């Protein structure tokens, strides 16, 4: 008996070894190396040129200088900050990332949950639709950016073409009502306008909601059917069954998707960088 238990333990440990090695070599060691290199000044070329500076890099990043702008405000001045940041790009990037995360993640979760509810049915061919909605989640980031940069192109992109078509349909209606037409209405410059690029990134994030959708779908299928039957007997409608039965049962999946979404969105770099530097 002891030998069998030990054999099972060794078997489980053997299956875990590749995963442990992958985490150590691909995650833990790079994290430790990044933390160590952040305490140095190095151009990345010669090991002999590494200079130990301790926390000076962080001090320079977080330091504020007195705001001496005589008239008007410095473009990087924030009302709640004690002065002008020594590295204003850091705080601007932090602000942009925070806004992006707190807008994109809730919208992505809502889209994923809606898709999961729509696809949680037993129909012939439903697996095809599940696969199609999941595919954007596994596409390479560079390929995704190339597709969306073409769709968001201000001159010939499909997104602005659809917006212009809507403007054209609304124009005669507004004119007939005695209102100003759509000739002066702006068309978003998705790629080059600071105000429009954030919604573009949010749309790209929502488009990749297939991963969260799959987790929600698994959670929905694990809800016992007896709970729905009991709720129906008590006279609960669709909304009551969703809010009182479905949502509490899939709360762990909601928390998981929320944490994963915030982690990925706060680490967003490749898509904004490639979208603006094609």
mmCIF file of N, CA and C in Angstrom, residues 78-199:
data_model
loop_
_atom_site.group_PDB
_atom_site.id
_atom_site.type_symbol
_atom_site.label_atom_id
_atom_site.label_comp_id
_atom_site.label_asym_id
_atom_site.label_seq_id
_atom_site.Cartn_x
_atom_site.Cartn_y
_atom_site.Cartn_z
ATOM 1 N N UNK A 78 -0.513 67.833 -13.512
ATOM 2 C CA UNK A 78 -1.755 67.269 -13.002
ATOM 3 C C UNK A 78 -2.105 67.981 -11.707
ATOM 4 N N UNK A 79 -3.343 68.328 -11.549
ATOM 5 C CA UNK A 79 -3.781 69.118 -10.407
ATOM 6 C C UNK A 79 -3.458 68.428 -9.089
ATOM 7 N N UNK A 80 -3.558 67.091 -9.066
ATOM 8 C CA UNK A 80 -3.377 66.361 -7.817
ATOM 9 C C UNK A 80 -1.926 66.023 -7.527
ATOM 10 N N UNK A 81 -1.000 66.345 -8.440
ATOM 11 C CA UNK A 81 0.402 66.024 -8.235
ATOM 12 C C UNK A 81 1.140 67.218 -7.644
ATOM 13 N N UNK A 82 2.209 66.960 -6.882
ATOM 14 C CA UNK A 82 2.896 68.059 -6.192
ATOM 15 C C UNK A 82 3.754 68.933 -7.087
ATOM 16 N N UNK A 83 3.862 68.653 -8.346
ATOM 17 C CA UNK A 83 4.679 69.461 -9.241
ATOM 18 C C UNK A 83 4.768 68.803 -10.601
ATOM 19 N N UNK A 84 5.836 69.137 -11.319
ATOM 20 C CA UNK A 84 6.035 68.549 -12.639
ATOM 21 C C UNK A 84 6.831 67.260 -12.500
ATOM 22 N N UNK A 85 6.325 66.120 -13.022
ATOM 23 C CA UNK A 85 7.066 64.863 -12.908
ATOM 24 C C UNK A 85 8.404 64.943 -13.626
ATOM 25 N N UNK A 86 9.427 64.337 -13.034
ATOM 26 C CA UNK A 86 10.725 64.284 -13.679
ATOM 27 C C UNK A 86 10.653 63.488 -14.978
ATOM 28 N N UNK A 87 9.850 62.436 -14.989
ATOM 29 C CA UNK A 87 9.614 61.651 -16.203
ATOM 30 C C UNK A 87 8.112 61.654 -16.474
ATOM 31 N N UNK A 88 7.606 62.671 -17.166
ATOM 32 C CA UNK A 88 6.150 62.776 -17.349
ATOM 33 C C UNK A 88 5.551 61.634 -18.141
ATOM 34 N N UNK A 89 6.351 60.967 -18.968
ATOM 35 C CA UNK A 89 5.807 59.871 -19.765
ATOM 36 C C UNK A 89 5.344 58.713 -18.885
ATOM 37 N N UNK A 90 6.016 58.535 -17.751
ATOM 38 C CA UNK A 90 5.622 57.446 -16.857
ATOM 39 C C UNK A 90 4.211 57.662 -16.327
ATOM 40 N N UNK A 91 3.920 58.872 -15.853
ATOM 41 C CA UNK A 91 2.601 59.141 -15.291
ATOM 42 C C UNK A 91 1.527 59.184 -16.377
ATOM 43 N N UNK A 92 1.893 59.656 -17.562
ATOM 44 C CA UNK A 92 0.929 59.633 -18.664
ATOM 45 C C UNK A 92 0.606 58.195 -19.064
ATOM 46 N N UNK A 93 1.645 57.355 -19.118
ATOM 47 C CA UNK A 93 1.422 55.946 -19.440
ATOM 48 C C UNK A 93 0.604 55.259 -18.352
ATOM 49 N N UNK A 94 0.882 55.600 -17.090
ATOM 50 C CA UNK A 94 0.116 55.016 -15.989
ATOM 51 C C UNK A 94 -1.349 55.424 -16.065
ATOM 52 N N UNK A 95 -1.587 56.691 -16.384
ATOM 53 C CA UNK A 95 -2.963 57.183 -16.515
ATOM 54 C C UNK A 95 -3.683 56.497 -17.676
ATOM 55 N N UNK A 96 -3.026 56.431 -18.830
ATOM 56 C CA UNK A 96 -3.653 55.804 -19.999
ATOM 57 C C UNK A 96 -3.961 54.327 -19.744
ATOM 58 N N UNK A 97 -3.011 53.624 -19.131
ATOM 59 C CA UNK A 97 -3.216 52.204 -18.867
ATOM 60 C C UNK A 97 -4.344 51.978 -17.877
ATOM 61 N N UNK A 98 -4.426 52.830 -16.848
ATOM 62 C CA UNK A 98 -5.487 52.685 -15.852
ATOM 63 C C UNK A 98 -6.859 52.921 -16.473
ATOM 64 N N UNK A 99 -6.972 53.990 -17.266
ATOM 65 C CA UNK A 99 -8.248 54.271 -17.928
ATOM 66 C C UNK A 99 -8.626 53.130 -18.868
ATOM 67 N N UNK A 100 -7.666 52.670 -19.629
ATOM 68 C CA UNK A 100 -7.920 51.566 -20.558
ATOM 69 C C UNK A 100 -8.388 50.316 -19.821
ATOM 70 N N UNK A 101 -7.728 49.991 -18.706
ATOM 71 C CA UNK A 101 -8.069 48.772 -17.969
ATOM 72 C C UNK A 101 -9.465 48.844 -17.375
ATOM 73 N N UNK A 102 -9.803 49.986 -16.762
ATOM 74 C CA UNK A 102 -11.089 50.087 -16.076
ATOM 75 C C UNK A 102 -12.262 50.260 -17.045
ATOM 76 N N UNK A 103 -11.969 50.497 -18.316
ATOM 77 C CA UNK A 103 -13.036 50.546 -19.322
ATOM 78 C C UNK A 103 -13.101 49.234 -20.100
ATOM 79 N N UNK A 104 -11.949 48.737 -20.522
ATOM 80 C CA UNK A 104 -11.922 47.564 -21.390
ATOM 81 C C UNK A 104 -12.310 46.287 -20.659
ATOM 82 N N UNK A 105 -11.837 46.124 -19.430
ATOM 83 C CA UNK A 105 -12.092 44.861 -18.723
ATOM 84 C C UNK A 105 -13.581 44.653 -18.431
ATOM 85 N N UNK A 106 -14.313 45.629 -17.858
ATOM 86 C CA UNK A 106 -15.756 45.400 -17.653
ATOM 87 C C UNK A 106 -16.517 45.149 -18.952
ATOM 88 N N UNK A 107 -16.183 45.905 -20.011
ATOM 89 C CA UNK A 107 -16.863 45.675 -21.284
ATOM 90 C C UNK A 107 -16.533 44.294 -21.841
ATOM 91 N N UNK A 108 -15.277 43.883 -21.699
ATOM 92 C CA UNK A 108 -14.904 42.549 -22.161
ATOM 93 C C UNK A 108 -15.604 41.448 -21.391
ATOM 94 N N UNK A 109 -15.742 41.626 -20.066
ATOM 95 C CA UNK A 109 -16.452 40.628 -19.263
ATOM 96 C C UNK A 109 -17.926 40.561 -19.652
ATOM 97 N N UNK A 110 -18.539 41.720 -19.864
ATOM 98 C CA UNK A 110 -19.948 41.736 -20.259
ATOM 99 C C UNK A 110 -20.137 41.052 -21.611
ATOM 100 N N UNK A 111 -19.247 41.344 -22.571
ATOM 101 C CA UNK A 111 -19.350 40.705 -23.886
ATOM 102 C C UNK A 111 -19.135 39.201 -23.786
ATOM 103 N N UNK A 112 -18.162 38.785 -22.973
ATOM 104 C CA UNK A 112 -17.889 37.353 -22.825
ATOM 105 C C UNK A 112 -19.065 36.626 -22.181
ATOM 106 N N UNK A 113 -19.658 37.236 -21.151
ATOM 107 C CA UNK A 113 -20.802 36.599 -20.490
ATOM 108 C C UNK A 113 -22.008 36.524 -21.426
ATOM 109 N N UNK A 114 -22.228 37.581 -22.201
ATOM 110 C CA UNK A 114 -23.339 37.564 -23.155
ATOM 111 C C UNK A 114 -23.142 36.478 -24.206
ATOM 112 N N UNK A 115 -21.926 36.357 -24.731
ATOM 113 C CA UNK A 115 -21.652 35.306 -25.711
ATOM 114 C C UNK A 115 -21.840 33.923 -25.096
ATOM 115 N N UNK A 116 -21.371 33.754 -23.859
ATOM 116 C CA UNK A 116 -21.513 32.453 -23.207
ATOM 117 C C UNK A 116 -22.981 32.087 -23.016
ATOM 118 N N UNK A 117 -23.798 33.065 -22.639
ATOM 119 C CA UNK A 117 -25.231 32.800 -22.477
ATOM 120 C C UNK A 117 -25.883 32.433 -23.805
ATOM 121 N N UNK A 118 -25.460 33.104 -24.883
ATOM 122 C CA UNK A 118 -26.028 32.807 -26.198
ATOM 123 C C UNK A 118 -25.594 31.439 -26.715
ATOM 124 N N UNK A 119 -24.369 31.034 -26.366
ATOM 125 C CA UNK A 119 -23.831 29.778 -26.884
ATOM 126 C C UNK A 119 -24.086 28.598 -25.957
ATOM 127 N N UNK A 120 -24.695 28.836 -24.814
ATOM 128 C CA UNK A 120 -24.998 27.747 -23.878
ATOM 129 C C UNK A 120 -26.326 27.089 -24.257
ATOM 130 N N UNK A 121 -26.368 26.565 -25.446
ATOM 131 C CA UNK A 121 -27.566 25.882 -25.954
ATOM 132 C C UNK A 121 -27.130 24.592 -26.642
ATOM 133 N N UNK A 122 -28.054 23.681 -26.773
ATOM 134 C CA UNK A 122 -27.785 22.406 -27.446
ATOM 135 C C UNK A 122 -28.407 22.448 -28.840
ATOM 136 N N UNK A 123 -27.617 22.893 -29.800
ATOM 137 C CA UNK A 123 -28.063 22.969 -31.180
ATOM 138 C C UNK A 123 -27.022 22.316 -32.075
ATOM 139 N N UNK A 124 -27.461 21.829 -33.197
ATOM 140 C CA UNK A 124 -26.540 21.250 -34.161
ATOM 141 C C UNK A 124 -25.632 22.342 -34.728
ATOM 142 N N UNK A 125 -24.343 22.110 -34.696
ATOM 143 C CA UNK A 125 -23.385 23.065 -35.228
ATOM 144 C C UNK A 125 -22.995 24.180 -34.281
ATOM 145 N N UNK A 126 -23.437 24.123 -33.015
ATOM 146 C CA UNK A 126 -23.102 25.200 -32.081
ATOM 147 C C UNK A 126 -21.606 25.235 -31.790
ATOM 148 N N UNK A 127 -20.925 24.072 -31.914
ATOM 149 C CA UNK A 127 -19.483 24.034 -31.672
ATOM 150 C C UNK A 127 -18.728 24.896 -32.675
ATOM 151 N N UNK A 128 -19.260 25.014 -33.889
ATOM 152 C CA UNK A 128 -18.612 25.858 -34.901
ATOM 153 C C UNK A 128 -18.620 27.316 -34.459
ATOM 154 N N UNK A 129 -19.742 27.782 -33.947
ATOM 155 C CA UNK A 129 -19.834 29.165 -33.495
ATOM 156 C C UNK A 129 -18.954 29.401 -32.273
ATOM 157 N N UNK A 130 -18.879 28.428 -31.377
ATOM 158 C CA UNK A 130 -17.997 28.570 -30.222
ATOM 159 C C UNK A 130 -16.546 28.697 -30.661
ATOM 160 N N UNK A 131 -16.165 27.904 -31.655
ATOM 161 C CA UNK A 131 -14.794 27.977 -32.165
ATOM 162 C C UNK A 131 -14.522 29.322 -32.823
ATOM 163 N N UNK A 132 -15.462 29.810 -33.611
ATOM 164 C CA UNK A 132 -15.274 31.090 -34.297
ATOM 165 C C UNK A 132 -15.130 32.237 -33.309
ATOM 166 N N UNK A 133 -15.922 32.234 -32.248
ATOM 167 C CA UNK A 133 -15.827 33.305 -31.256
ATOM 168 C C UNK A 133 -14.564 33.186 -30.409
ATOM 169 N N UNK A 134 -14.011 31.978 -30.305
ATOM 170 C CA UNK A 134 -12.801 31.790 -29.503
ATOM 171 C C UNK A 134 -11.534 32.104 -30.290
ATOM 172 N N UNK A 135 -11.579 31.988 -31.612
ATOM 173 C CA UNK A 135 -10.379 32.151 -32.435
ATOM 174 C C UNK A 135 -9.644 33.476 -32.214
ATOM 175 N N UNK A 136 -10.321 34.631 -32.121
ATOM 176 C CA UNK A 136 -9.569 35.878 -31.920
ATOM 177 C C UNK A 136 -8.685 35.876 -30.680
ATOM 178 N N UNK A 137 -9.043 35.060 -29.688
ATOM 179 C CA UNK A 137 -8.252 35.020 -28.456
ATOM 180 C C UNK A 137 -6.888 34.387 -28.676
ATOM 181 N N UNK A 138 -6.773 33.499 -29.654
ATOM 182 C CA UNK A 138 -5.525 32.768 -29.857
ATOM 183 C C UNK A 138 -4.729 33.301 -31.043
ATOM 184 N N UNK A 139 -5.225 34.305 -31.728
ATOM 185 C CA UNK A 139 -4.475 34.867 -32.852
ATOM 186 C C UNK A 139 -3.255 35.623 -32.349
ATOM 187 N N UNK A 140 -2.206 35.640 -33.157
ATOM 188 C CA UNK A 140 -0.989 36.357 -32.792
ATOM 189 C C UNK A 140 -1.261 37.852 -32.702
ATOM 190 N N UNK A 141 -0.601 38.502 -31.744
ATOM 191 C CA UNK A 141 -0.826 39.930 -31.536
ATOM 192 C C UNK A 141 -0.494 40.772 -32.747
ATOM 193 N N UNK A 142 0.592 40.428 -33.450
ATOM 194 C CA UNK A 142 0.993 41.204 -34.627
ATOM 195 C C UNK A 142 -0.062 41.088 -35.722
ATOM 196 N N UNK A 143 -0.564 39.877 -35.954
ATOM 197 C CA UNK A 143 -1.595 39.690 -36.978
ATOM 198 C C UNK A 143 -2.868 40.446 -36.615
ATOM 199 N N UNK A 144 -3.230 40.425 -35.336
ATOM 200 C CA UNK A 144 -4.423 41.151 -34.893
ATOM 201 C C UNK A 144 -4.279 42.644 -35.133
ATOM 202 N N UNK A 145 -3.112 43.192 -34.800
ATOM 203 C CA UNK A 145 -2.888 44.625 -34.990
ATOM 204 C C UNK A 145 -2.922 44.983 -36.468
ATOM 205 N N UNK A 146 -2.364 44.146 -37.326
ATOM 206 C CA UNK A 146 -2.378 44.426 -38.762
ATOM 207 C C UNK A 146 -3.805 44.477 -39.294
ATOM 208 N N UNK A 147 -4.637 43.540 -38.851
ATOM 209 C CA UNK A 147 -6.031 43.524 -39.310
ATOM 210 C C UNK A 147 -6.769 44.767 -38.836
ATOM 211 N N UNK A 148 -6.627 45.093 -37.548
ATOM 212 C CA UNK A 148 -7.366 46.229 -37.002
ATOM 213 C C UNK A 148 -6.821 47.563 -37.493
ATOM 214 N N UNK A 149 -5.528 47.653 -37.754
ATOM 215 C CA UNK A 149 -4.998 48.902 -38.306
ATOM 216 C C UNK A 149 -5.562 49.161 -39.699
ATOM 217 N N UNK A 150 -5.833 48.097 -40.434
ATOM 218 C CA UNK A 150 -6.475 48.268 -41.739
ATOM 219 C C UNK A 150 -7.945 48.641 -41.564
ATOM 220 N N UNK A 151 -8.636 48.000 -40.630
ATOM 221 C CA UNK A 151 -10.045 48.326 -40.396
ATOM 222 C C UNK A 151 -10.222 49.742 -39.864
ATOM 223 N N UNK A 152 -9.268 50.203 -39.034
ATOM 224 C CA UNK A 152 -9.373 51.524 -38.417
ATOM 225 C C UNK A 152 -8.745 52.630 -39.261
ATOM 226 N N UNK A 153 -8.248 52.305 -40.441
ATOM 227 C CA UNK A 153 -7.618 53.336 -41.261
ATOM 228 C C UNK A 153 -8.594 54.491 -41.499
ATOM 229 N N UNK A 154 -8.184 55.741 -41.235
ATOM 230 C CA UNK A 154 -9.123 56.870 -41.344
ATOM 231 C C UNK A 154 -9.669 57.087 -42.751
ATOM 232 N N UNK A 155 -8.904 56.712 -43.775
ATOM 233 C CA UNK A 155 -9.318 57.018 -45.140
ATOM 234 C C UNK A 155 -10.119 55.896 -45.782
ATOM 235 N N UNK A 156 -9.622 54.657 -45.701
ATOM 236 C CA UNK A 156 -10.296 53.573 -46.423
ATOM 237 C C UNK A 156 -10.681 52.404 -45.516
ATOM 238 N N UNK A 157 -10.605 52.576 -44.208
ATOM 239 C CA UNK A 157 -10.965 51.491 -43.303
ATOM 240 C C UNK A 157 -12.459 51.223 -43.283
ATOM 241 N N UNK A 158 -12.818 49.991 -43.006
ATOM 242 C CA UNK A 158 -14.225 49.594 -42.993
ATOM 243 C C UNK A 158 -14.998 50.259 -41.859
ATOM 244 N N UNK A 159 -14.339 50.520 -40.734
ATOM 245 C CA UNK A 159 -15.046 51.128 -39.600
ATOM 246 C C UNK A 159 -15.539 52.521 -39.969
ATOM 247 N N UNK A 160 -14.652 53.342 -40.506
ATOM 248 C CA UNK A 160 -15.066 54.690 -40.899
ATOM 249 C C UNK A 160 -15.989 54.666 -42.109
ATOM 250 N N UNK A 161 -15.841 53.662 -42.966
ATOM 251 C CA UNK A 161 -16.781 53.540 -44.087
ATOM 252 C C UNK A 161 -18.195 53.280 -43.566
ATOM 253 N N UNK A 162 -18.316 52.449 -42.536
ATOM 254 C CA UNK A 162 -19.633 52.199 -41.946
ATOM 255 C C UNK A 162 -20.176 53.453 -41.274
ATOM 256 N N UNK A 163 -19.291 54.209 -40.606
ATOM 257 C CA UNK A 163 -19.733 55.452 -39.957
ATOM 258 C C UNK A 163 -20.214 56.455 -40.998
ATOM 259 N N UNK A 164 -19.489 56.571 -42.109
ATOM 260 C CA UNK A 164 -19.915 57.497 -43.168
ATOM 261 C C UNK A 164 -21.247 57.052 -43.775
ATOM 262 N N UNK A 165 -21.451 55.744 -43.887
ATOM 263 C CA UNK A 165 -22.731 55.253 -44.413
ATOM 264 C C UNK A 165 -23.880 55.614 -43.476
ATOM 265 N N UNK A 166 -23.637 55.518 -42.166
ATOM 266 C CA UNK A 166 -24.670 55.908 -41.199
ATOM 267 C C UNK A 166 -24.935 57.406 -41.288
ATOM 268 N N UNK A 167 -23.860 58.191 -41.408
ATOM 269 C CA UNK A 167 -24.033 59.640 -41.572
ATOM 270 C C UNK A 167 -24.867 59.948 -42.811
ATOM 271 N N UNK A 168 -24.559 59.236 -43.913
ATOM 272 C CA UNK A 168 -25.305 59.476 -45.140
ATOM 273 C C UNK A 168 -26.772 59.127 -45.018
ATOM 274 N N UNK A 169 -27.091 58.083 -44.234
ATOM 275 C CA UNK A 169 -28.493 57.713 -44.042
ATOM 276 C C UNK A 169 -29.217 58.691 -43.130
ATOM 277 N N UNK A 170 -28.504 59.260 -42.167
ATOM 278 C CA UNK A 170 -29.129 60.197 -41.230
ATOM 279 C C UNK A 170 -29.277 61.597 -41.806
ATOM 280 N N UNK A 171 -28.423 61.953 -42.762
ATOM 281 C CA UNK A 171 -28.404 63.333 -43.254
ATOM 282 C C UNK A 171 -29.758 63.787 -43.809
ATOM 283 N N UNK A 172 -30.399 63.047 -44.730
ATOM 284 C CA UNK A 172 -31.698 63.529 -45.244
ATOM 285 C C UNK A 172 -32.776 63.584 -44.165
ATOM 286 N N UNK A 173 -32.699 62.691 -43.190
ATOM 287 C CA UNK A 173 -33.692 62.710 -42.107
ATOM 288 C C UNK A 173 -33.544 63.975 -41.273
ATOM 289 N N UNK A 174 -32.293 64.319 -40.938
ATOM 290 C CA UNK A 174 -32.059 65.523 -40.135
ATOM 291 C C UNK A 174 -32.449 66.779 -40.903
ATOM 292 N N UNK A 175 -32.115 66.798 -42.195
ATOM 293 C CA UNK A 175 -32.466 67.967 -43.010
ATOM 294 C C UNK A 175 -33.979 68.103 -43.114
ATOM 295 N N UNK A 176 -34.686 66.982 -43.267
ATOM 296 C CA UNK A 176 -36.149 67.034 -43.353
ATOM 297 C C UNK A 176 -36.773 67.541 -42.061
ATOM 298 N N UNK A 177 -36.104 67.291 -40.937
ATOM 299 C CA UNK A 177 -36.604 67.771 -39.648
ATOM 300 C C UNK A 177 -36.177 69.200 -39.347
ATOM 301 N N UNK A 178 -35.455 69.811 -40.290
ATOM 302 C CA UNK A 178 -35.002 71.176 -40.091
ATOM 303 C C UNK A 178 -33.767 71.296 -39.228
ATOM 304 N N UNK A 179 -33.037 70.209 -39.063
ATOM 305 C CA UNK A 179 -31.823 70.221 -38.248
ATOM 306 C C UNK A 179 -30.597 70.276 -39.147
ATOM 307 N N UNK A 180 -29.464 70.535 -38.533
ATOM 308 C CA UNK A 180 -28.214 70.594 -39.283
ATOM 309 C C UNK A 180 -27.828 69.199 -39.746
ATOM 310 N N UNK A 181 -27.348 69.098 -40.966
ATOM 311 C CA UNK A 181 -26.962 67.810 -41.527
ATOM 312 C C UNK A 181 -25.698 67.267 -40.906
ATOM 313 N N UNK A 182 -25.265 66.138 -41.437
ATOM 314 C CA UNK A 182 -24.097 65.447 -40.886
ATOM 315 C C UNK A 182 -22.798 65.850 -41.558
ATOM 316 N N UNK A 183 -22.816 66.875 -42.408
ATOM 317 C CA UNK A 183 -21.595 67.253 -43.124
ATOM 318 C C UNK A 183 -20.497 67.684 -42.170
ATOM 319 N N UNK A 184 -20.876 68.318 -41.053
ATOM 320 C CA UNK A 184 -19.879 68.805 -40.100
ATOM 321 C C UNK A 184 -19.544 67.785 -39.023
ATOM 322 N N UNK A 185 -20.176 66.637 -39.056
ATOM 323 C CA UNK A 185 -19.894 65.630 -38.031
ATOM 324 C C UNK A 185 -18.519 65.013 -38.282
ATOM 325 N N UNK A 186 -17.705 64.884 -37.264
ATOM 326 C CA UNK A 186 -16.354 64.342 -37.483
ATOM 327 C C UNK A 186 -16.373 62.825 -37.618
ATOM 328 N N UNK A 187 -15.392 62.332 -38.339
ATOM 329 C CA UNK A 187 -15.156 60.892 -38.437
ATOM 330 C C UNK A 187 -13.919 60.584 -37.599
ATOM 331 N N UNK A 188 -13.977 59.635 -36.676
ATOM 332 C CA UNK A 188 -12.848 59.396 -35.769
ATOM 333 C C UNK A 188 -11.565 59.055 -36.508
ATOM 334 N N UNK A 189 -10.481 59.638 -36.039
ATOM 335 C CA UNK A 189 -9.152 59.296 -36.533
ATOM 336 C C UNK A 189 -8.572 58.265 -35.568
ATOM 337 N N UNK A 190 -8.943 57.015 -35.760
ATOM 338 C CA UNK A 190 -8.673 55.971 -34.780
ATOM 339 C C UNK A 190 -7.197 55.772 -34.500
ATOM 340 N N UNK A 191 -6.349 55.988 -35.476
ATOM 341 C CA UNK A 191 -4.940 55.632 -35.334
ATOM 342 C C UNK A 191 -4.066 56.767 -34.838
ATOM 343 N N UNK A 192 -4.469 58.002 -35.042
ATOM 344 C CA UNK A 192 -3.569 59.122 -34.756
ATOM 345 C C UNK A 192 -4.137 60.123 -33.759
ATOM 346 N N UNK A 193 -5.370 59.986 -33.363
ATOM 347 C CA UNK A 193 -5.964 60.908 -32.405
ATOM 348 C C UNK A 193 -5.877 60.325 -30.995
ATOM 349 N N UNK A 194 -5.321 61.072 -30.025
ATOM 350 C CA UNK A 194 -5.269 60.554 -28.648
ATOM 351 C C UNK A 194 -6.643 60.248 -28.080
ATOM 352 N N UNK A 195 -7.665 60.995 -28.519
ATOM 353 C CA UNK A 195 -9.012 60.758 -27.995
ATOM 354 C C UNK A 195 -9.655 59.517 -28.599
ATOM 355 N N UNK A 196 -9.281 59.158 -29.829
ATOM 356 C CA UNK A 196 -9.922 58.028 -30.511
ATOM 357 C C UNK A 196 -9.144 56.725 -30.394
ATOM 358 N N UNK A 197 -7.844 56.814 -30.100
ATOM 359 C CA UNK A 197 -7.063 55.575 -30.058
ATOM 360 C C UNK A 197 -7.433 54.710 -28.855
ATOM 361 N N UNK A 198 -7.842 55.332 -27.749
ATOM 362 C CA UNK A 198 -8.243 54.532 -26.582
ATOM 363 C C UNK A 198 -9.499 53.712 -26.875
ATOM 364 N N UNK A 199 -10.574 54.301 -27.441
ATOM 365 C CA UNK A 199 -11.709 53.452 -27.831
ATOM 366 C C UNK A 199 -11.331 52.360 -28.825
#
